[in-house]
Coordinates of C-alpha atoms and ligand atoms in Angstrom, one line a residue:
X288 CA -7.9 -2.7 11.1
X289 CA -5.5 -1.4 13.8
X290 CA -2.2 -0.3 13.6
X291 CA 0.1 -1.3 16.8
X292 CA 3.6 -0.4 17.8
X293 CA 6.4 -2.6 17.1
X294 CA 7.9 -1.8 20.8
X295 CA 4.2 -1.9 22.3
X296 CA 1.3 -4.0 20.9
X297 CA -0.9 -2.8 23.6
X298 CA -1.0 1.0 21.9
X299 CA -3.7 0.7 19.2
X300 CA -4.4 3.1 17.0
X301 CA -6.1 3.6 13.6
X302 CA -4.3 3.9 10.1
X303 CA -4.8 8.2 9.7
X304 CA -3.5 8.4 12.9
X305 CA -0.1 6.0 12.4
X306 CA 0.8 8.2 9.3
X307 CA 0.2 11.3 11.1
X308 CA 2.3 10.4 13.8
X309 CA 4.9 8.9 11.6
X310 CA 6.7 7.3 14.8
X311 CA 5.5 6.0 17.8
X312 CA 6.1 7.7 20.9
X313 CA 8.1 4.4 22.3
X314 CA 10.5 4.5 19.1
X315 CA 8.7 1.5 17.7
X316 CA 7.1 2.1 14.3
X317 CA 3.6 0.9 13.5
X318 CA 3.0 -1.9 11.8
X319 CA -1.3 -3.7 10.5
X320 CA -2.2 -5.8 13.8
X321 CA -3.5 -8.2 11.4
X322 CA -2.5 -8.5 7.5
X323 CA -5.6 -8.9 4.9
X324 CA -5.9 -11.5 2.9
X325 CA -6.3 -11.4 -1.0
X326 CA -8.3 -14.1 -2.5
X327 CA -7.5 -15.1 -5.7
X328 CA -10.8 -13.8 -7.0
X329 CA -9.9 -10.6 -6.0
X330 CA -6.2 -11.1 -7.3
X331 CA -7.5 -11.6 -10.5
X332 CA -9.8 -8.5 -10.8
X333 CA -6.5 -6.9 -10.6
X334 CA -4.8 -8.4 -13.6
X335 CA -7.0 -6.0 -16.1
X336 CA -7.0 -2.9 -14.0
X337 CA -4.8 0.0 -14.7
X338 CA -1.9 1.0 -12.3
X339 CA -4.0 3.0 -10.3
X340 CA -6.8 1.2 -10.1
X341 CA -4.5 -1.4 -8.5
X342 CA -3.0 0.9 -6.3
X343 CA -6.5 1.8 -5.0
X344 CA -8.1 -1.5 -4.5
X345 CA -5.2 -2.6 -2.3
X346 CA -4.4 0.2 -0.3
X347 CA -8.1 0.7 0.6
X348 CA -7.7 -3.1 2.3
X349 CA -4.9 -1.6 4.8
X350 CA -6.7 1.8 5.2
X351 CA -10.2 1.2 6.2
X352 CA -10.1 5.1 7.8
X353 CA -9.8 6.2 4.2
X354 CA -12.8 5.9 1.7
X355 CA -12.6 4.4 -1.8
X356 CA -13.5 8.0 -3.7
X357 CA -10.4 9.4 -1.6
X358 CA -7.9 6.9 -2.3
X359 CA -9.1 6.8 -6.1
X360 CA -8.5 10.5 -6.2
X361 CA -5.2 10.2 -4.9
X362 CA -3.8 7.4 -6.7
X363 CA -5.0 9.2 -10.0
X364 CA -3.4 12.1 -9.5
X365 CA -0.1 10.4 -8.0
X366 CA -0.1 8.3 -10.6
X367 CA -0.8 10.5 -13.8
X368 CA 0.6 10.1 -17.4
X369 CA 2.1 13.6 -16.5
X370 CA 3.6 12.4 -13.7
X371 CA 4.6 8.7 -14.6
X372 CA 4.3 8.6 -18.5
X373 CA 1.8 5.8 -19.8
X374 CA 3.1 3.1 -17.2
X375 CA 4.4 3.7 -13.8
X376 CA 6.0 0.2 -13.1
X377 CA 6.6 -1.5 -16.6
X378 CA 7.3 -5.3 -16.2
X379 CA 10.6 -5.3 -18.8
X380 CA 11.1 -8.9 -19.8
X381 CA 14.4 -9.5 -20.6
X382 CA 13.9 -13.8 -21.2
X383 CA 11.0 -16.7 -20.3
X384 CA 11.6 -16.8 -16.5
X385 CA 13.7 -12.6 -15.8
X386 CA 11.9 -9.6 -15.6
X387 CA 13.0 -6.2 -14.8
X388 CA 10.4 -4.1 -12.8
X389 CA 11.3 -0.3 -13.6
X390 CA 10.1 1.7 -10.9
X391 CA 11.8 4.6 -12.3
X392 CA 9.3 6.5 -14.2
X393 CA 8.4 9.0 -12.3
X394 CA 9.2 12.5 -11.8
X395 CA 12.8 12.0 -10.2
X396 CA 13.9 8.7 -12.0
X397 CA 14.0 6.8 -8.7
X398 CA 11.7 4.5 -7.0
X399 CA 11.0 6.6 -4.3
X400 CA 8.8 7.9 -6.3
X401 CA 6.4 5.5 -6.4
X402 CA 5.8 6.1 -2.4
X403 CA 6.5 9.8 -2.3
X404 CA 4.1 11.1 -4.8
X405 CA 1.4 9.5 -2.7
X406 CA 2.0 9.7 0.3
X407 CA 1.5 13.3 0.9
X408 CA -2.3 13.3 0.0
X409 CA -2.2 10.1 2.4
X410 CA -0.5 12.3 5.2
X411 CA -2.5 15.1 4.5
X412 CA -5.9 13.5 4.8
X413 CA -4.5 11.9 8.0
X414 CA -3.8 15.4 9.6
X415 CA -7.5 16.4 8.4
X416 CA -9.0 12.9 10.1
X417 CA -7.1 12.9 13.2
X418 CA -8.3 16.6 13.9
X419 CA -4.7 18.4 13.9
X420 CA -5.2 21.9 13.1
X421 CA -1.3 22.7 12.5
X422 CA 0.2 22.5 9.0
X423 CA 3.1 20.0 8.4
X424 CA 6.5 21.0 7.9
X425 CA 8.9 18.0 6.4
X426 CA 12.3 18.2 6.9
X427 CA 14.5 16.1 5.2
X428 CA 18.6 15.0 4.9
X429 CA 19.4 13.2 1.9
X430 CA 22.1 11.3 0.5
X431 CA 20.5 12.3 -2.8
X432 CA 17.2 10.1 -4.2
X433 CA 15.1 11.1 -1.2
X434 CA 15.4 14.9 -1.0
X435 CA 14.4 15.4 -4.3
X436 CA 11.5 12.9 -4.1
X437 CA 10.0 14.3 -0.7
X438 CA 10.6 17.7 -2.6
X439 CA 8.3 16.7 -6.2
X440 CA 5.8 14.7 -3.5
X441 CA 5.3 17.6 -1.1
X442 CA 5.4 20.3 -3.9
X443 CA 2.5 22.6 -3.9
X444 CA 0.1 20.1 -1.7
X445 CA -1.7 22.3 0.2
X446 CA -1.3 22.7 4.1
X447 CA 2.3 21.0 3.8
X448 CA 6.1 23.1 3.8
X449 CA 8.9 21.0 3.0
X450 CA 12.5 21.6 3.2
X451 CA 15.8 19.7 1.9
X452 CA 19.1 19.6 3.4
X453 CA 21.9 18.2 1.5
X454 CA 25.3 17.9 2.2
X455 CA 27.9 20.3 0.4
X456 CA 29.7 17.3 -0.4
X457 CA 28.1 14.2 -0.7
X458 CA 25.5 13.9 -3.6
X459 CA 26.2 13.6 -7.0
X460 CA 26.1 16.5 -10.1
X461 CA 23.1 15.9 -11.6
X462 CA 21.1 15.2 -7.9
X463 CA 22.7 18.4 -6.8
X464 CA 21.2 20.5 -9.8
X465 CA 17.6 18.9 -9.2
X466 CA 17.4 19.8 -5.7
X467 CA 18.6 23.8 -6.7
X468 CA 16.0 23.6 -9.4
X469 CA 12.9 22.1 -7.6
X470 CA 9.7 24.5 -8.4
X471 CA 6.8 24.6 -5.9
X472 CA 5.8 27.3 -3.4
X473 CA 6.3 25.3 -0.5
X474 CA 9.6 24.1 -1.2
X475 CA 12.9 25.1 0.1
X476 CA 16.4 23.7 -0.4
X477 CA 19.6 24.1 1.6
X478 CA 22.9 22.7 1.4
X479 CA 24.9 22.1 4.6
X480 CA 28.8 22.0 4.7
X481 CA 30.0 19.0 5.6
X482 CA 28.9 15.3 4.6
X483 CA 25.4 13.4 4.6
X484 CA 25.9 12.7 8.8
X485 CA 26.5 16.5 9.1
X486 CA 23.3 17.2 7.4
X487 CA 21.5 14.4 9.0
X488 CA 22.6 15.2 12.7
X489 CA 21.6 18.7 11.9
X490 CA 17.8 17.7 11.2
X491 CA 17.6 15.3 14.2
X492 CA 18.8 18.2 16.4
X493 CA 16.4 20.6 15.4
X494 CA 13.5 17.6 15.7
X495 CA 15.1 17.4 19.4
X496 CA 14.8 21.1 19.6
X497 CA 12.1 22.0 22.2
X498 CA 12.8 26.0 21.4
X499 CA 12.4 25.6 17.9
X500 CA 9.2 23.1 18.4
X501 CA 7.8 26.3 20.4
X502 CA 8.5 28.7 17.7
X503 CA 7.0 26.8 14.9
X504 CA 3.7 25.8 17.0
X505 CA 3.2 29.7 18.0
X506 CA 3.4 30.1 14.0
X507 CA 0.6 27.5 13.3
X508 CA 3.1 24.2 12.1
X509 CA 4.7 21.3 13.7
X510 CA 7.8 19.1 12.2
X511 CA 7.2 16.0 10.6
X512 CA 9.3 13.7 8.4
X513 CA 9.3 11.6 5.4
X514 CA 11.4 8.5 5.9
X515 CA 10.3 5.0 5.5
X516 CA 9.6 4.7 9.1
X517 CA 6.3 6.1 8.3
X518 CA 3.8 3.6 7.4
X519 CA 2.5 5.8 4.8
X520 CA 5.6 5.8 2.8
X521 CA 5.4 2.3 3.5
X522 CA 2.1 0.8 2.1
X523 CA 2.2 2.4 -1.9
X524 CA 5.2 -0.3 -2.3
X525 CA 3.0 -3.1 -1.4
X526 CA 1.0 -2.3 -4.5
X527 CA 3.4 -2.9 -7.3
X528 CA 4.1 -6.4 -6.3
X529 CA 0.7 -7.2 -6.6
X530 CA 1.0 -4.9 -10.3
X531 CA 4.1 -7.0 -11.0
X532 CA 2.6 -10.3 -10.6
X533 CA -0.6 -9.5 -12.5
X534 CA 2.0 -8.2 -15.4
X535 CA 3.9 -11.6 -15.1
X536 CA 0.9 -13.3 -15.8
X537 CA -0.1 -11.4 -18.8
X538 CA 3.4 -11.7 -20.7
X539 CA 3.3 -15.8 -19.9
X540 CA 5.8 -15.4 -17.6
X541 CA 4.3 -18.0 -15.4
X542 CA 0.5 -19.2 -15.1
X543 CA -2.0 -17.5 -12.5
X544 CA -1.5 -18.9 -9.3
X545 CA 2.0 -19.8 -9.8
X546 CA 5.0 -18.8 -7.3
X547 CA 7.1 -15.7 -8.2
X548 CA 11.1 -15.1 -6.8
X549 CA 11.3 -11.0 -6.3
X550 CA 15.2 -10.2 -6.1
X551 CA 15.4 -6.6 -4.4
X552 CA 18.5 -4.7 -3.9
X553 CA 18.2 -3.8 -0.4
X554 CA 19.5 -0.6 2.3
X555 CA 17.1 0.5 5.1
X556 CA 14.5 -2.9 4.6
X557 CA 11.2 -1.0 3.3
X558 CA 11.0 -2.3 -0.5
X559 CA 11.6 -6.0 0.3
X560 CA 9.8 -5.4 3.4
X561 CA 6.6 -4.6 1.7
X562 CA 7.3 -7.7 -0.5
X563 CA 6.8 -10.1 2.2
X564 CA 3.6 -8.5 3.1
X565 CA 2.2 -9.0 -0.3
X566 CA 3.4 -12.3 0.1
X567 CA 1.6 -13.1 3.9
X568 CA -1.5 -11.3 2.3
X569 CA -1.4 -14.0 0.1
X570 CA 0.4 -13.3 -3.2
X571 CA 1.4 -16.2 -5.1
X572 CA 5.9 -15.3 -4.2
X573 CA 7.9 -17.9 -3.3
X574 CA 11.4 -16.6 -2.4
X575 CA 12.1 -13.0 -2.0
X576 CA 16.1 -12.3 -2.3
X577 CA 17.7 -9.9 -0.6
X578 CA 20.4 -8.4 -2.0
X579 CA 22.9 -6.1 -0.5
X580 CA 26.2 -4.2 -1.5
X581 CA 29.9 -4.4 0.0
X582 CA 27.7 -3.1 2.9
X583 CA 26.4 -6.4 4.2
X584 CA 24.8 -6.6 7.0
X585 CA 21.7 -7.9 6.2
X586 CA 23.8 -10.7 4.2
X587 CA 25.1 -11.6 7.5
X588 CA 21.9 -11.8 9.1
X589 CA 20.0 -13.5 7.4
X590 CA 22.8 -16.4 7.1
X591 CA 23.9 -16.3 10.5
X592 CA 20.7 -14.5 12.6
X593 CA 23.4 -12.0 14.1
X594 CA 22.7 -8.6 13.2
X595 CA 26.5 -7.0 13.6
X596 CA 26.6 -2.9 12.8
X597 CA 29.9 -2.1 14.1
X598 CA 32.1 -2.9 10.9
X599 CA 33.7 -0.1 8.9
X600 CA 31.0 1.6 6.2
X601 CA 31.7 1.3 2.3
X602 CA 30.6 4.2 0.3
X603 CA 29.8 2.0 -3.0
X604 CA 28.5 3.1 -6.5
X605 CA 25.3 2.3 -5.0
X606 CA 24.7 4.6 -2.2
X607 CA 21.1 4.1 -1.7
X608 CA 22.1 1.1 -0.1
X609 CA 24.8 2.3 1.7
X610 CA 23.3 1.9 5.4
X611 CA 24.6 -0.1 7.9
X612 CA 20.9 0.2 10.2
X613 CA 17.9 -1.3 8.2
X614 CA 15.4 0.3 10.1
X615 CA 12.3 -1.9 8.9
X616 CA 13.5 -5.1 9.7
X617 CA 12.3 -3.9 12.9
X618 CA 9.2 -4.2 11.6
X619 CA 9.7 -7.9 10.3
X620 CA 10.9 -9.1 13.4
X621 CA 7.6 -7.9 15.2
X622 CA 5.4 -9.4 12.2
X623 CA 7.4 -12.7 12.5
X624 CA 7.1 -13.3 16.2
X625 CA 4.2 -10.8 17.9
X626 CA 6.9 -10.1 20.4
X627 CA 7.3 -6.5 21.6
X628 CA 9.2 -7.0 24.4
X629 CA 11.6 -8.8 22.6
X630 CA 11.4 -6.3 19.9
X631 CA 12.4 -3.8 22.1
X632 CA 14.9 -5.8 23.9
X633 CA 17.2 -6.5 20.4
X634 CA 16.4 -2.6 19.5
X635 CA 17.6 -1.7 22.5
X636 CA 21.3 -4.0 21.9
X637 CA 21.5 -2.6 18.7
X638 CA 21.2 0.9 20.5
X639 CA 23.6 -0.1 23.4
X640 CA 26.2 -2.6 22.2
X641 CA 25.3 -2.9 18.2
X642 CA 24.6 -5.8 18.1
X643 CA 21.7 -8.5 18.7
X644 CA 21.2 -12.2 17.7
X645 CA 18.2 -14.3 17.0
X646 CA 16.8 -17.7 18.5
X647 CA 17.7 -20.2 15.7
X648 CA 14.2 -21.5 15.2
X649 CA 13.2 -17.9 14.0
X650 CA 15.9 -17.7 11.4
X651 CA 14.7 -20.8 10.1
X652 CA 11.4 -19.7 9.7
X653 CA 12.6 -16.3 8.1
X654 CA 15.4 -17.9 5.6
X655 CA 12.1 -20.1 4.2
X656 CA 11.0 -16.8 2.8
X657 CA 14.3 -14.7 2.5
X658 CA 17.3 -15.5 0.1
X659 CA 19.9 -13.6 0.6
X660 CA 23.3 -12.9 -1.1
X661 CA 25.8 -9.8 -1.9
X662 CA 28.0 -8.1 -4.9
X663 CA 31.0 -6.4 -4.6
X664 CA 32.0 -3.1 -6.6
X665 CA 33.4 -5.4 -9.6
X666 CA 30.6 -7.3 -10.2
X667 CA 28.1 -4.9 -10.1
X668 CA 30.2 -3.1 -12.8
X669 CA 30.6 -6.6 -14.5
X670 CA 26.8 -7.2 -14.2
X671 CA 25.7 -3.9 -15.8
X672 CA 28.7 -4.7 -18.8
X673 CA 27.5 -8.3 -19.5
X674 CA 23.7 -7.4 -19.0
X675 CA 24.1 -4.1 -21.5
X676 CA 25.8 -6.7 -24.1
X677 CA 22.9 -8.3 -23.7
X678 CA 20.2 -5.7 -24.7
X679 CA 19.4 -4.3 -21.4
X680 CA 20.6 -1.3 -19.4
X681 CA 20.5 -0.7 -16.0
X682 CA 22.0 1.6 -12.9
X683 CA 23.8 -0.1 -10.1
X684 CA 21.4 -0.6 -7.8
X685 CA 19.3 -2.6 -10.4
X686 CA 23.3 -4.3 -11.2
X687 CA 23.5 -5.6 -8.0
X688 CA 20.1 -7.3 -7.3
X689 CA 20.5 -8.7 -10.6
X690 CA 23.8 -10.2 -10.1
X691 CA 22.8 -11.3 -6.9
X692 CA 19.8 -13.5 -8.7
X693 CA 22.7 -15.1 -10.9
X694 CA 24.4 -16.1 -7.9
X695 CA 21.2 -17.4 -6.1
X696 CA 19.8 -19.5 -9.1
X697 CA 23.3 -21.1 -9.6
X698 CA 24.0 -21.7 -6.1
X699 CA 20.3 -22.8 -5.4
X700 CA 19.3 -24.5 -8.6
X701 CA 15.9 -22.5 -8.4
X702 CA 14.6 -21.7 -12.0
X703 CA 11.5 -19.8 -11.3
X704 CA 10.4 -17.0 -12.8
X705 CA 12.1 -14.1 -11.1
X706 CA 11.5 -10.4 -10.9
X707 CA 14.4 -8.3 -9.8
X708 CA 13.2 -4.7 -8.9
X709 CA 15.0 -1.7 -10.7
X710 CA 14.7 0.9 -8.6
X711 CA 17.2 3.8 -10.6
X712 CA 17.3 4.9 -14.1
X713 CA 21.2 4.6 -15.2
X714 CA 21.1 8.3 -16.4
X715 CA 21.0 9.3 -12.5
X716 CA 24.6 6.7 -12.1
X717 CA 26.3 8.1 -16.0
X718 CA 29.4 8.1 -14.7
X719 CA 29.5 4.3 -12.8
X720 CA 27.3 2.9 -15.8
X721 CA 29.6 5.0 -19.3
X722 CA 32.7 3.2 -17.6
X723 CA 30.7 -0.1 -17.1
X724 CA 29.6 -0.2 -20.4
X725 CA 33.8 0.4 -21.5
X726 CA 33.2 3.6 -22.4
X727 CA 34.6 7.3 -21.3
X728 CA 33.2 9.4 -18.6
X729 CA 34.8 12.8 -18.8
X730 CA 33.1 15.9 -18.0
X731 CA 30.1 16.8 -15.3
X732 CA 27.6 14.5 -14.1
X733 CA 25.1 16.8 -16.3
X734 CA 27.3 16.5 -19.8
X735 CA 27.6 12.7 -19.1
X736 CA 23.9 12.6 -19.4
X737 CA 24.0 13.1 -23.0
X738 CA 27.3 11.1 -23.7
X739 CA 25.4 8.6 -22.1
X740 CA 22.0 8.8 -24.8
X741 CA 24.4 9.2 -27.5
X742 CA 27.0 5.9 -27.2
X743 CA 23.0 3.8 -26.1
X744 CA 21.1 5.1 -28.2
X745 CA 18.6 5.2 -25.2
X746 CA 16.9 8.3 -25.0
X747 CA 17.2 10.6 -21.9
X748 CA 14.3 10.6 -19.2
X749 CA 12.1 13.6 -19.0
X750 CA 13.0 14.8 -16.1
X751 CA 16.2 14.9 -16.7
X752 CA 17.0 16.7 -20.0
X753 CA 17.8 19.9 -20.2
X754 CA 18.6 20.1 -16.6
X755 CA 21.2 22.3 -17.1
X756 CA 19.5 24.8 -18.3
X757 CA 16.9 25.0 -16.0
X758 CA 17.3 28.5 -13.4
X759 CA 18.5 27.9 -10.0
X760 CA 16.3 28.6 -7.5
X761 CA 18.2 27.6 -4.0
X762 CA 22.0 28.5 -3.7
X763 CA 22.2 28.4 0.2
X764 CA 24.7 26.9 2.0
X765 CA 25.1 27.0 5.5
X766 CA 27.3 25.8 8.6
X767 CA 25.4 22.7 10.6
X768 CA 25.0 25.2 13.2
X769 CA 23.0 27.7 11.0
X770 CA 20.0 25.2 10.2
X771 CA 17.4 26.4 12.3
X772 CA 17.8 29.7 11.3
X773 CA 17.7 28.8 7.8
X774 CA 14.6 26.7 8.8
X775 CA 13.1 30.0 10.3
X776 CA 14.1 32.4 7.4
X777 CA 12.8 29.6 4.8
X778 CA 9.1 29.6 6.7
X779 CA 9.0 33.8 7.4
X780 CA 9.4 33.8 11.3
X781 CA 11.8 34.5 13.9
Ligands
PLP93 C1 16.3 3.7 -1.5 C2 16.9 2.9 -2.6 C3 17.1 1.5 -2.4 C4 16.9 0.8 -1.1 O1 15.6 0.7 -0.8 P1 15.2 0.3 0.8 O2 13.8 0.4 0.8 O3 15.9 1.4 1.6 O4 15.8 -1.0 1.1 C5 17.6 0.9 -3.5 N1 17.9 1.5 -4.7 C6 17.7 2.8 -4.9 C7 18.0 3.5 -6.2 C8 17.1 3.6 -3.8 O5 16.9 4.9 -4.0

């Protein structure tokens, strides 16, 4: 299988090299040329394999460049008991036809984990395939989740440096304290004054830096990066669909063969992205619901086929999904049509005037697989209330896909068997979910975490408890301007 550009179909290139090269050259990202299909036979085989089993057996049909021993070995050690506990994406069934899919059991309590621990020994392998003799250094700006994600992915894998810049302001207690406690000998962490754009900016202008692209390759690395653009970060979330399904079966959920909903709370496009690809390789999913905060664009979109960026940005209780540019519907709109040029033409409008519209048959064709639907800040505290009274708690990313499924099946009538993809554990949100649940939050984002066990009864996640008391390894801050020196002291040169 090939991998092309979304911009230009006529560059083909294999899988190791698209996750080496993260991006393609014309700004397009890489997308399969063709998707596999999953027959039910082997759709079943899946239903009594282990997590990473699962992982394995589909990956290996998008990565044909990759052997079965190597993907094996990577998915075990990704997806370890140490790492994840004995299930990395429980199906929690909260009634006959609702399910909660935690993907929060990994080491930083988000979902990103469920990509970021793997995709390292994918990126890795790709740099040893494609012949490059540099080592990889990962730079990162967060918002929060992804910094320290990237940070326990990359830690300690060998030929790889990564360094995380936050902004001074901007993330929240207990995401600051994970980042200045991250262990690994590769690591390094930095916080930037300013906001989450400062810190952002600041990384794009040393990428754009050809002095400091000199000074690293004279040192033996080059800069890479760990977004979702990269196909690598990509693919792992394709697997826990297929996990999902195969767990819906086994709790009678639904019979085997039967169509699924997926509700998925939704910022830059990858997780309900790699839905729909499960469901084109053929997995039994009938409507996949995308659902969005006071931030909604994609809301807009898919109802009207305009997608409109200039409009004023909310900074929500959800902030993962604070983005106003969903980078991989890019990639949808290639899959959907095969059109680069056009492709390129929209990107290019979005770029220009920011804005771009779609012909009306296409959004017909996309709204038969896409539901769509948004929650304001109320109801996502309303929704994690009610649903808490109800036996189950959950963050407010989780809050809002799930209110967002109320709305649909009301609105809709639809009354299959849904999934709705939790993607944070509430102890990283204490102080959105305590008042949500009626009940004080006083004190630091790091006391809240035990206020929080104590009034739930839930207990507190691994990774989290006794953060506090953990030693501080980073205490850095810097002005934007200081970055690539602190890049250069962090790696030893210049
Ligand atoms: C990143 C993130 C999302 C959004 O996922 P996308 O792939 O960007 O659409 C939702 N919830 C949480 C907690 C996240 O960290």
């Amino acid at each position: 299988m090939r991998y092309v550009s979304t911009r230009d179909a006529s560059l083909k290139i294999s899988a190791a090299e698209a996750i080496a090269r993260g991006l393609s050259p014309d700004g397009g990202l890489f997308v399969p040329e063709t998707l596999p299909q999953v027959s039910a036979e082997m759709l079943r085989s899946l239903v009594s394999m282990d997590y990473s089993q699962r992982a394995a057996a589909i990956m290996a049909l998008f990565l044909e460049d990759y052997t079965a021993e190597e993907l094996k070995a990577y998915t075990e050690a990704a997806y370890s008991k140490e790492r994840f506990g004995d299930e990395p994406a429980p199906l929690h069934k909260v009634n006959d036809n609702t399910a909660y899919l935690e993907l929060w059991h990994g080491p930083t309590c988000a979902f990103k984990d469920m990509a970021l621990q793997v995709m390292p020994h994918l990126l890795r392998a790709a740099l040893v395939k494609t012949g490059e003799k540099k080592q990889v250094c990962i730079l990162v700006a967060t918002s929060g989740d992804t910094g320290k994600a990237a940070l326990e992915g990359f830690r300690d894998v060998e030929g790889t440096k990564i360094f995380v810049f936050y902004p001074s302001d901007g993330v929240s207690d207990v995401q600051k304290l994970q980042m200045r406690t991250q262990q690994g000998g590769n690591v390094g962490v930095c916080a930037v004054r300013g906001n989450f754009d400062d810190a952002q900016s600041g990384v794009k202008a040393i990428f754009g830096d050809e002095a400091m692209r000199g000074k690293l390759a004279d040192a033996g690395y080059f800069f890479s990066s760990a977004n979702s653009i990269n196909w690598g970060r990509l693919l792992p979330q394709v697997v826990y669909y297929f996990s999902a399904y195969c767990d819906a079966v086994e709790q009678g959920m639904l019979s085997f063969g039967e169509a699924l909903d997926f509700c998925v709370p939704t910022g830059n496009f990858g997780d309900i992205l790699a839905g729909w690809i499960a469901k084109k390789c053929g997995l039994p999913v009938d409507k996949l619901i995308c659902a969005s905060n006071t931030n909604k664009v994609l809301t807009d979109f898919f109802r009207s086929g305009t997608y409109d960026r200039m409009r004023p940005f909310h900074t929500t209780m959800s902030p993962s999904m604070d983005i106003l540019i969903s980078s991989n519907l890019e990639r949808l709109l290639y899959m959907a049509t095969g059109d680069d040029k056009q492709v390129k033409d929209w990107m290019t409008q979005l770029t220009d005037k920011g804005s771009y519209s779609i012909p009306s048959k296409l959004l017909k064709t996309l709204q038969a697989d896409f539901a769509f639907g948004w929650c304001s800040e109320e109801d996502t505290s309303r929704e994690i209330g009610e649903r808490y009274a109800a036996g189950y708690l959950m963050d407010t990313h989780t809050a809002v896909a799930s209110r967002v499924l109320a709305d649909y099946r009301a609105e809709s009538g639809d009354k299959k068997p849904a999934v709705v993809l939790s993607t944070a554990s509430p102890y990283k949100f204490c102080d959105h979910v305590l008042r949500a649940i009626g009940a004080g939050a006083e004190g630091s984002g790091t006391q809240l975490i035990e206020t929080l066990s104590e009034i739930t009864g839930t207990p507190v996640p691994r990774p989290l408890a006794g953060l506090d008391k953990r030693e501080v390894r980073f205490d850095q801050v810097v002005e934007k301007t200081e970055m690539p020196s602190a890049v250069l002291g962090m790696l030893g040169i210049g």
